[in-house]
Coordinates of C-alpha atoms in Angstrom, one line a residue:
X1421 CA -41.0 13.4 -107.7
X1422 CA -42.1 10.3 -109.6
X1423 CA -40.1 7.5 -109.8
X1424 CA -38.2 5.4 -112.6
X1425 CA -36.8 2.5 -113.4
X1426 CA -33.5 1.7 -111.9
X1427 CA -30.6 0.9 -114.4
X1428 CA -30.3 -2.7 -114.0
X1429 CA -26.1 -2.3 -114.0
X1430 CA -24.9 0.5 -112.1
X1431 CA -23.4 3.0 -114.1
X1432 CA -19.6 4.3 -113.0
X1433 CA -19.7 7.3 -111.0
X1434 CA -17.6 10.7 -111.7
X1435 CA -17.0 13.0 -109.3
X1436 CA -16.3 15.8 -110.1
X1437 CA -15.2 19.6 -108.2
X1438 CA -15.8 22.8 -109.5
X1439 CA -14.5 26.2 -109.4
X1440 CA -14.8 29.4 -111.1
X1441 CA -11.8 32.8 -110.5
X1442 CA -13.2 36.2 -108.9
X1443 CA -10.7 37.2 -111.1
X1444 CA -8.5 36.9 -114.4
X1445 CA -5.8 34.4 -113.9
X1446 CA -2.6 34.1 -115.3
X1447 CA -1.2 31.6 -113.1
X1448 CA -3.2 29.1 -110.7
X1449 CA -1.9 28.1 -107.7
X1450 CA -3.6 25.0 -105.4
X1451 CA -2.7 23.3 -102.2
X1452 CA -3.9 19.8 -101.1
X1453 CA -4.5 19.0 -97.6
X1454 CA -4.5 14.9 -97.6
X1455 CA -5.5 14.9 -94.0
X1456 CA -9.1 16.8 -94.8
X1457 CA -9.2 15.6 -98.4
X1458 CA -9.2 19.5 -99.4
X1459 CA -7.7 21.6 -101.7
X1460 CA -7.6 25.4 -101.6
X1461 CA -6.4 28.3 -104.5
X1462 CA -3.9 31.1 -103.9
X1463 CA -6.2 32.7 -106.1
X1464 CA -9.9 34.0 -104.7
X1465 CA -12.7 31.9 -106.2
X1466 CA -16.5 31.4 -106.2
X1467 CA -19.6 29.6 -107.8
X1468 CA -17.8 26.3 -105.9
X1469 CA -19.4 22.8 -105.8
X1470 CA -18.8 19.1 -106.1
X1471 CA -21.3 17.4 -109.0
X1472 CA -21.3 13.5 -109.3
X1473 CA -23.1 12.1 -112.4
X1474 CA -22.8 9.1 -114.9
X1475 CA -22.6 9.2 -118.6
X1476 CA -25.9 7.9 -120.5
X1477 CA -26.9 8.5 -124.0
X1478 CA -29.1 11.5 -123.6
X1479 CA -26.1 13.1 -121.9
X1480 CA -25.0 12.8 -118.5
X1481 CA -27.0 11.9 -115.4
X1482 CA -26.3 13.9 -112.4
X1483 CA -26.8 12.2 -109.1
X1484 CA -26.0 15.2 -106.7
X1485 CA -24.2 18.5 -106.5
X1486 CA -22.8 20.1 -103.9
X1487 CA -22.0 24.0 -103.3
X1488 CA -19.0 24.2 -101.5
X1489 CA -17.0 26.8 -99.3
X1490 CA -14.5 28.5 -101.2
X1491 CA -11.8 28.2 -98.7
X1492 CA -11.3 24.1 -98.8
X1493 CA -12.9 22.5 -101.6
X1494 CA -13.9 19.2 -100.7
X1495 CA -13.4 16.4 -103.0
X1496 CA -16.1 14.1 -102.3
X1497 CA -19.5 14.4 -102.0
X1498 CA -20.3 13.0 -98.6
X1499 CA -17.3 15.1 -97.0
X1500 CA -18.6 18.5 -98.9
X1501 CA -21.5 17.7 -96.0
X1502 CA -19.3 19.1 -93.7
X1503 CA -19.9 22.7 -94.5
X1504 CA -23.5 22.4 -93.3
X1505 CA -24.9 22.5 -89.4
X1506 CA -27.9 21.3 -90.7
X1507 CA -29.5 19.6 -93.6
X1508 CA -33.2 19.7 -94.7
X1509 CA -34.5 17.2 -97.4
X1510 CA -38.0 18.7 -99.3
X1511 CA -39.5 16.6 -101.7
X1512 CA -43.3 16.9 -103.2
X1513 CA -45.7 14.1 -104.5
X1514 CA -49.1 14.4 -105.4
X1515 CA -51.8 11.7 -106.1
X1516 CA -55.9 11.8 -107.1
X1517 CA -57.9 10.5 -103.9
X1518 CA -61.6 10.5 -103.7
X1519 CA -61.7 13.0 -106.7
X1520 CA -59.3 15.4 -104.3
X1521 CA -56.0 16.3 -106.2
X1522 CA -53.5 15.9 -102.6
X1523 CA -49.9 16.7 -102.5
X1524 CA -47.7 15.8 -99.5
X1525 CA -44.6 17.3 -99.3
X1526 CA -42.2 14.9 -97.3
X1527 CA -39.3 16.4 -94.6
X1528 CA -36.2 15.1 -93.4
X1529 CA -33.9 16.8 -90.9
X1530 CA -29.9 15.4 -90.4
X1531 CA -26.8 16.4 -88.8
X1532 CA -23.7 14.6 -89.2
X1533 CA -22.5 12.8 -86.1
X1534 CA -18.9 11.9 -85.3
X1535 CA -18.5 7.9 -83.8
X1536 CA -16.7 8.6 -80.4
X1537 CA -14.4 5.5 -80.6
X1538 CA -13.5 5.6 -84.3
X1539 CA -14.6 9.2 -85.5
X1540 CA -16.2 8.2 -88.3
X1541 CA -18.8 10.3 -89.2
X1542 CA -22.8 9.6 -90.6
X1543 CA -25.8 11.0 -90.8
X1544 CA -28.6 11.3 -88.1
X1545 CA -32.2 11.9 -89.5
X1546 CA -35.8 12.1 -88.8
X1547 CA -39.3 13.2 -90.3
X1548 CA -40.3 16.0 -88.0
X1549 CA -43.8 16.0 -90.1
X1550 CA -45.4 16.2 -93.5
X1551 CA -47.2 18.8 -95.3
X1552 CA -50.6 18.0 -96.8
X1553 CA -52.3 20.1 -99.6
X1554 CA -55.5 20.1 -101.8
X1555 CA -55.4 21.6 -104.8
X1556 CA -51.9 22.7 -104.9
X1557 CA -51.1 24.7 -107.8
X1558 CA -47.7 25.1 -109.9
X1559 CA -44.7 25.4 -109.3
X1560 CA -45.8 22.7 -106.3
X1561 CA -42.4 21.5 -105.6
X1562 CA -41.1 25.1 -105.1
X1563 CA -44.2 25.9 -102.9
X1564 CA -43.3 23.1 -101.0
X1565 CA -39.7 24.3 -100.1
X1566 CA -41.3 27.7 -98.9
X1567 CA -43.5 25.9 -96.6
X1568 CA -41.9 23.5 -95.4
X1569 CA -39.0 26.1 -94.1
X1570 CA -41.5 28.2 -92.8
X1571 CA -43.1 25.3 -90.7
X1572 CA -40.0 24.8 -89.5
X1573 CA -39.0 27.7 -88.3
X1574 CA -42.5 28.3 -86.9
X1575 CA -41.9 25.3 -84.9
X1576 CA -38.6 25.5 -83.4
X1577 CA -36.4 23.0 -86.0
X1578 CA -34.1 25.6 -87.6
X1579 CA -31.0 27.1 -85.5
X1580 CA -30.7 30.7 -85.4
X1581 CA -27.4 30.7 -86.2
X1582 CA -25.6 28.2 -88.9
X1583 CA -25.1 27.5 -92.0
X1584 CA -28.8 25.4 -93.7
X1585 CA -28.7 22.9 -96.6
X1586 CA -31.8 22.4 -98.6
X1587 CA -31.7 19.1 -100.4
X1588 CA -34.2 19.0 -103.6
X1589 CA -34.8 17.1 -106.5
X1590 CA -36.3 19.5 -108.5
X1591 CA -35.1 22.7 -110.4
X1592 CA -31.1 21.2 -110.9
X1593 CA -30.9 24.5 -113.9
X1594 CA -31.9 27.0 -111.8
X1595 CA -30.5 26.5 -108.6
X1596 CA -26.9 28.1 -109.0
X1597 CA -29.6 31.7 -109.8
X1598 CA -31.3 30.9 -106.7
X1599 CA -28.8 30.8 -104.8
X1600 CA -27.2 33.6 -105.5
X1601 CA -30.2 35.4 -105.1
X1602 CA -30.4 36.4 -108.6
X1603 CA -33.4 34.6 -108.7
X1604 CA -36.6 33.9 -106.6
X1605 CA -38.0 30.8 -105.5
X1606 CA -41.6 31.6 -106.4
X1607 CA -43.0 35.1 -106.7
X1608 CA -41.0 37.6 -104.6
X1609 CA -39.9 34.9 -102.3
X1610 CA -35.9 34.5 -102.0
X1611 CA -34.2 32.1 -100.2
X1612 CA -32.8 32.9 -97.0
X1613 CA -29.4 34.3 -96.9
X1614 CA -28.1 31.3 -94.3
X1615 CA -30.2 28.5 -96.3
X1616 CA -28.4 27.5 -99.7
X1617 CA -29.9 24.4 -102.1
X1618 CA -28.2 21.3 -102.9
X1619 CA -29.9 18.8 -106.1
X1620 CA -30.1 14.7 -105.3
X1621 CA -31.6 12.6 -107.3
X1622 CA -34.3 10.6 -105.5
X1623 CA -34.1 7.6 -108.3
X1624 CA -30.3 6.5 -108.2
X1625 CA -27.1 7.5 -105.8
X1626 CA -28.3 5.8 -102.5
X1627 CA -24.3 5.6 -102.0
X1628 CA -24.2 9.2 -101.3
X1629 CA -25.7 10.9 -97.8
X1630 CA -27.7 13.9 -100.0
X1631 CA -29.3 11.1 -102.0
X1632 CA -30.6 9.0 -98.9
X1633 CA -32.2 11.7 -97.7
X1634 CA -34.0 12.9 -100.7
X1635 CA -35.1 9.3 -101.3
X1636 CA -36.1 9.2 -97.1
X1637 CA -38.4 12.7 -97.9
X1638 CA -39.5 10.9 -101.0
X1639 CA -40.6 8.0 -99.4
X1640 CA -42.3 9.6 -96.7
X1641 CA -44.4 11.9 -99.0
X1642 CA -45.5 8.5 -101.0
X1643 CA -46.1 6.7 -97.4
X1644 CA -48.8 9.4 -96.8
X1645 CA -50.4 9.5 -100.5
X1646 CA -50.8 5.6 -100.1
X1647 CA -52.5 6.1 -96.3
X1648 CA -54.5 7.9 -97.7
X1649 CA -55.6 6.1 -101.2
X1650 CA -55.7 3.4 -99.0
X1651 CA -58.6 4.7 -96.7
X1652 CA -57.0 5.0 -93.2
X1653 CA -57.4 8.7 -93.2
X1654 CA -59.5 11.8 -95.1
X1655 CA -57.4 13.8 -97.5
X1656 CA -57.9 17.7 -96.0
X1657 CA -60.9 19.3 -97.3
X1658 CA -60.4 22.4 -99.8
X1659 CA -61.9 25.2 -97.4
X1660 CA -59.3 28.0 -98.6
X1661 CA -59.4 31.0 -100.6
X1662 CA -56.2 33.3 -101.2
X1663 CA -53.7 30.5 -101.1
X1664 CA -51.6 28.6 -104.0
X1665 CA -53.7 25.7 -102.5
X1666 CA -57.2 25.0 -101.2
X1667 CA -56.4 23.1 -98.1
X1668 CA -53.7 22.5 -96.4
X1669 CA -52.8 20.9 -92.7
X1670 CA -49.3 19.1 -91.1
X1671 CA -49.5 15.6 -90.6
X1672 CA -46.9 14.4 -87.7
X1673 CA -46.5 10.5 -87.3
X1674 CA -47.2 8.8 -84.0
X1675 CA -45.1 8.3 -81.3
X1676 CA -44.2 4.7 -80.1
X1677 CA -45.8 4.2 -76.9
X1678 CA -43.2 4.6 -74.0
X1679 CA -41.6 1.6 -71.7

């Protein structure tokens, strides 16, 4: 996504956790576990999620939010992480080179580790590779989600078992539909039933983990565009027919040379 100018204070955060009733209430009842910063209903409940944002004048700003697992709603948005055995960042540029209209749709793949001595926890990423397209039509950022995941699981980087979240800055309206299958991703394309989404903003929030690594897929999408403006490789050719693009290739980044 493109960028935008930062605010040059930073605006106070609220964070915020959501949750809606399976059923009418009359009386709700909620326990708080201090020890996993937690809380749980009596009372069964769904459509959960964590949501940080700032006020601004056009109405609020939000930074990142989080679906959550019913059972122990998390209260921050780093620990609402916890529900996921994996976490896949998608995010889709696209720049005019030599006439060619390219898109590169940038990947980042984390798990949270645990520090052995203190048991702090953080997140350990990597690019895996990028995708590149000519002439990638609308809705590109979508497309780019479905390929991406099907690159991956084509090449061995999704478990078979777990629970996947899809970080993206795109769509923030529409996600709660897609994730409740309600609605597609792009034609009759659903998201799988062990992937969910998660919304970061790439421009602001580098204090929370979903926002670094939409801002790492981000900037390894732009890294890519500006190779390639800059002349240090050929944008793909358009040589397809069929396809929401006209070209299309990965692009994985080179290996430091062994010692």
């Amino acid at each position: 996504m493109g960028k935008k100018k930062r605010d040059a204070k930073k605006q106070p955060r609220f964070e915020w956790t959501y949750a809606a009733f399976s059923e009418k209430a009359t009386e709700i009842t909620l326990t708080y576990d201090p020890a996993t910063d937690a809380i749980s209903f009596a009372q069964p409940v769904e459509n959960t999620y964590h949501q940080v944002s700032y006020e601004r004048s056009k109405g609020p700003k939000v930074l990142n939010r989080v679906p959550l697992q019913s059972r122990a709603l998390k209260l921050s948005s780093n620990d609402a992480l916890e529900g996921f055995d994996l976490l896949v960042a998608i995010d889709t540029n696209t720049k005019v080179i030599n006439g060619l209209e390219i898109s590169v749709t940038g990947i980042v793949l984390a798990v949270l580790v645990s520090d052995p001595d203190c048991g702090s926890r953080a997140l350990s990423y990597r690019t895996p590779f990028c995708l590149e397209f000519s002439g990638l039509a609308e809705p590109r950022e979508k497309i780019g989600w479905v390929m991406a995941i099907k690159e991956l699981a084509s090449h061995g980087h999704l478990p078979a078992k777990g629970r996947i979240g899809i970080v993206v800055d795109a769509y923030l309206g529409e996600i709660p539909e897609i994730n409740a299958r309600k609605r597609t991703i792009v034609g009759s394309l659903a998201l799988p039933q062990n992937f969910t989404l998660l919304y970061a903003s790439s421009d602001v929030g580098g204090e929370y983990g979903v926002n670094t690594l939409i801002k790492h897929a981000d900037q390894a999408s732009t890294q890519v565009l500006n190779y390639m403006q800059e002349g240090r490789a050929e944008p793909v050719r358009p040589t397809l027919s069929g396809q929401p693009f006209k070209g299309y290739r990965l692009i994985f980044g080179k290996q430091a040379p062994s010692t």
